[in-house]
Short mmCIF file of C-alpha atoms in Angstrom, two decimals:
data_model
loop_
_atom_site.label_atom_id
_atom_site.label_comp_id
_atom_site.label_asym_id
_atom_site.label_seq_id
_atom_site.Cartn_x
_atom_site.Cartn_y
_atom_site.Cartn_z
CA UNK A 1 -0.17 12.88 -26.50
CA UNK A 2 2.89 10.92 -26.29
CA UNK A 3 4.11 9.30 -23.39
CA UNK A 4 8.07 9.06 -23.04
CA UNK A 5 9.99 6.33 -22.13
CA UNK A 6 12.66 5.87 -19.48
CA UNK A 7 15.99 7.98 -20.89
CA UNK A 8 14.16 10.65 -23.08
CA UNK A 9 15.85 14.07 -22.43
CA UNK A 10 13.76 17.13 -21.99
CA UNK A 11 13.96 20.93 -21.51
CA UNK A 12 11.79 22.33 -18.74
CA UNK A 13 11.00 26.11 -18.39
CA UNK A 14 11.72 26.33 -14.79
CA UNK A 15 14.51 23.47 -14.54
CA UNK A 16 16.31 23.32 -17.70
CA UNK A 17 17.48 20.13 -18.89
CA UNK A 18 16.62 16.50 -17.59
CA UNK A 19 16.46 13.20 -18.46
CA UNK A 20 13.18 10.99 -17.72
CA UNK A 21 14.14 8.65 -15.03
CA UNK A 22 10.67 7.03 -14.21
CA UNK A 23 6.83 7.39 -15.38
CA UNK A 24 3.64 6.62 -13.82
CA UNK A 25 0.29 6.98 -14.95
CA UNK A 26 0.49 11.05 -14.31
CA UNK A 27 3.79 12.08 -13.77
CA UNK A 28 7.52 11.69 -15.18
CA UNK A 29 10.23 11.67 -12.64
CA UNK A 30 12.95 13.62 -14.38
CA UNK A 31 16.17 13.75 -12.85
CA UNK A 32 17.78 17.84 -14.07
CA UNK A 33 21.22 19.15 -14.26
CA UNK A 34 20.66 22.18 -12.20
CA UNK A 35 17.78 21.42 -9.80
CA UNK A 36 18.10 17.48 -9.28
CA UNK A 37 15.46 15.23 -9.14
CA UNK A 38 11.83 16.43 -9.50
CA UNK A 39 7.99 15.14 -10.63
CA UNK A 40 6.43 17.27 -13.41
CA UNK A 41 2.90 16.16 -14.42
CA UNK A 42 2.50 14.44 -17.75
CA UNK A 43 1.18 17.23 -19.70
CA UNK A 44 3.48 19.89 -18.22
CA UNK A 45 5.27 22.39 -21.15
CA UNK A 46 8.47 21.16 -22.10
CA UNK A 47 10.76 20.67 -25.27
CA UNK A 48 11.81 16.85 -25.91
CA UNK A 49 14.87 17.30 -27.05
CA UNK A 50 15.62 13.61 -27.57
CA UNK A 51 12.95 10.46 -27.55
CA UNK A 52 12.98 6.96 -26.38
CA UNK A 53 10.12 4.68 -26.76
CA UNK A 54 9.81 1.76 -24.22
CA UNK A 55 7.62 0.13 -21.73
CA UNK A 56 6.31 2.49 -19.55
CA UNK A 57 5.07 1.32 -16.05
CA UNK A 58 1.53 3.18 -16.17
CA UNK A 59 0.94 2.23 -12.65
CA UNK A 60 1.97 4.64 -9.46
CA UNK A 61 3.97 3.01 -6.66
CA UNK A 62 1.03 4.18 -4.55
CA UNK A 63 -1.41 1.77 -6.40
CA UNK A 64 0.92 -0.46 -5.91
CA UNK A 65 1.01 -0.35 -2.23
CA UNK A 66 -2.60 0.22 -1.71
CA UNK A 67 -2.99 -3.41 -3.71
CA UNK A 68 -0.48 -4.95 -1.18
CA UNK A 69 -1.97 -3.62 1.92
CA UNK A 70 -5.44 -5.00 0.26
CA UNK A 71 -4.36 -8.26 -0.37
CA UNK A 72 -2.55 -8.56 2.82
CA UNK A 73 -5.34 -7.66 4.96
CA UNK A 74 -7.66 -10.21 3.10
CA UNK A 75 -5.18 -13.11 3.05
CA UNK A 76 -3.19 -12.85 5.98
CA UNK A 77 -3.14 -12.91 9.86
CA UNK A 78 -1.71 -9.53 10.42
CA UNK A 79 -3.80 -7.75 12.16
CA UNK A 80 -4.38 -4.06 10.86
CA UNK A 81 -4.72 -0.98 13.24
CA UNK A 82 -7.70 -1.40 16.00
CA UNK A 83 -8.29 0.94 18.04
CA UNK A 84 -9.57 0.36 21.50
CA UNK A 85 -12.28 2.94 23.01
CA UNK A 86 -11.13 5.90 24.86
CA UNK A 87 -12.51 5.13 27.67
CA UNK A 88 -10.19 2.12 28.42
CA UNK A 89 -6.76 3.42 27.74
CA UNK A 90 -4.17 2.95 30.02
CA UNK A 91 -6.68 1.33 32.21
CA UNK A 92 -6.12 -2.08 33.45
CA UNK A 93 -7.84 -5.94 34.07
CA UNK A 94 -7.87 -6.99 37.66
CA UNK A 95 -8.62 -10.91 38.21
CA UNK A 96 -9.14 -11.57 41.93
CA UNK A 97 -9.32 -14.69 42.90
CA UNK A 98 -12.00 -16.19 45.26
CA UNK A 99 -9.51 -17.59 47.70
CA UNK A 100 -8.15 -14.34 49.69
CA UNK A 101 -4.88 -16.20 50.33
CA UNK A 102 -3.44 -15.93 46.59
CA UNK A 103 -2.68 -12.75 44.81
CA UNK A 104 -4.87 -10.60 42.48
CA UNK A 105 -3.05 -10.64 38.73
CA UNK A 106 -3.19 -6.80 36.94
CA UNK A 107 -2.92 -7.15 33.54
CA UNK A 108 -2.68 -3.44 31.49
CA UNK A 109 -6.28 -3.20 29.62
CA UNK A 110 -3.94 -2.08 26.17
CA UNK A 111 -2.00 -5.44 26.26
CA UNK A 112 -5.48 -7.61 26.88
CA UNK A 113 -7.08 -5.65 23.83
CA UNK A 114 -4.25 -6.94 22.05
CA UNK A 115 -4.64 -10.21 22.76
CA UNK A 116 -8.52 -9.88 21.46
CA UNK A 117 -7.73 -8.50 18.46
CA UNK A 118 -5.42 -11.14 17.72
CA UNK A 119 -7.87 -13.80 18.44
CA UNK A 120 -10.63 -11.74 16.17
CA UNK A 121 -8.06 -11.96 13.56
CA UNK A 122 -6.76 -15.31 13.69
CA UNK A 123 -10.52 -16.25 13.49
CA UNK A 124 -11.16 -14.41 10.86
CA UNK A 125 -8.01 -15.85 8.51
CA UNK A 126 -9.23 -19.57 9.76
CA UNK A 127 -12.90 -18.25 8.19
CA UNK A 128 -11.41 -17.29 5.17
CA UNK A 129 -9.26 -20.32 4.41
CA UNK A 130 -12.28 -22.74 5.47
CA UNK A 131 -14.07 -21.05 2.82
CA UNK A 132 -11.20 -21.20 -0.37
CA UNK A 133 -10.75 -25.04 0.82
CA UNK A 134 -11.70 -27.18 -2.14
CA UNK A 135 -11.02 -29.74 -0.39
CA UNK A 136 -13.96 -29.75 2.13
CA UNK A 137 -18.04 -30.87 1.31
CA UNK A 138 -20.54 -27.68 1.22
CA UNK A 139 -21.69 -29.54 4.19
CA UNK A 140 -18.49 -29.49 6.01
CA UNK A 141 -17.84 -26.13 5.22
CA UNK A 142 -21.57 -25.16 6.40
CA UNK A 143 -20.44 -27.17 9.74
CA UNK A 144 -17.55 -25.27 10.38
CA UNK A 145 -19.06 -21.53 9.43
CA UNK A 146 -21.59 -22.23 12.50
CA UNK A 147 -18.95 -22.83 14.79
CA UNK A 148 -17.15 -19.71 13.36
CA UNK A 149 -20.37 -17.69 13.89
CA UNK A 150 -20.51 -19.36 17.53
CA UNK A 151 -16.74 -18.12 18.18
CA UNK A 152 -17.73 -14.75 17.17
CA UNK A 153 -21.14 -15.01 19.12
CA UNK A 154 -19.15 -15.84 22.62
CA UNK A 155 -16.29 -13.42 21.95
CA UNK A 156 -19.26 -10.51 21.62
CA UNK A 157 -18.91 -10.00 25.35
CA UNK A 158 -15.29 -7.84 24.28
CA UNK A 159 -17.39 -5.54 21.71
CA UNK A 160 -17.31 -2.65 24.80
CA UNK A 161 -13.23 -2.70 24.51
CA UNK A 162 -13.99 -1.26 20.33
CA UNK A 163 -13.55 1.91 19.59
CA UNK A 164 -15.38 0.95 16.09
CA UNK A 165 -18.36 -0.49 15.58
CA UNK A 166 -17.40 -1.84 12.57
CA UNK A 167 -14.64 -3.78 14.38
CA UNK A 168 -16.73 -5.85 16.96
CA UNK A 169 -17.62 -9.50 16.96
CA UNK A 170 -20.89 -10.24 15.43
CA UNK A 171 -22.46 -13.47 15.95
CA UNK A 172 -25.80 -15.00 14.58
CA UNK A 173 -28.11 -11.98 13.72
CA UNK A 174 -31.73 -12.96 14.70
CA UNK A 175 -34.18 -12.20 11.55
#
């Protein structure tokens, strides 16, 4: 089967006649006369009525994203959606203090999740670029991975406030 480039001119069946505007890996974008812009799979029936060769960008805009979001989650200190658990939403933190002359401080339970997740994240990012340093001994690198571990150990207290397992603090697993 051959793939057309960018400004081949087709006639559809249904839309009548179009000239390729973009391709992916299944589907050319075809801008038509009558009916505008539409996606027709690769292999849909049509007449090429005129063919240009060229490089054709076999991969979707969708892959393309998904491969951002992938390496942005790995390599960076955004922090992606965490949910909190059910039970805590819109619920708040109340620090009373042991002197009953000074004020209690509320803070809303959604914005101290936040802060959590942040630290979970930062910690995480600081893990990652510990571990891609060249620049540090095994041994230093072994150092600083305990202390890591030890972070994530101490912050295990917050797991309750995850919706997701899979999105707690895990420190040294016992063998």
């Amino acid at each position: 089967m051959q793939i057309l480039g960018i400004g081949s001119r087709i006639n559809h069946k249904e839309h009548g006649k179009g000239v390729v505007t973009n391709v992916t890996s299944q589907h050319y974008w075809v801008t038509f006369m009558d009916s505008g812009l539409e996606t027709i799979a690769i292999d849909s029936d049509f007449e090429i009525i005129e063919s240009l060769e060229g490089e054709v960008d076999s991969i979707s805009f969708s892959e393309v994203e998904q491969s951002l979001i992938q390496i942005l989650r790995k390599w960076s200190d955004i922090s992606s959606v965490t949910p909190i658990a059910d039970k805590w939403k819109g619920g708040s933190i109340v620090l009373k203090p042991g002197d009953a002359n000074l004020s209690e401080k509320e803070i809303p339970m959604d914005t101290f999740f936040h802060k959590i997740v942040m630290v979970r994240d930062r910690v995480r990012v600081m893990e990652q670029k510990i571990n891609s340093n060249s620049k540090l001994h095994d041994q230093e690198k072994i150092d600083l991975q305990q202390y890591i571990t030890r972070i994530y150990g101490s912050l295990t207290t917050f797991n309750v406030l995850f919706k997701n397992q899979s999105d707690q603090f895990v420190g040294a697993k016992s063998k």
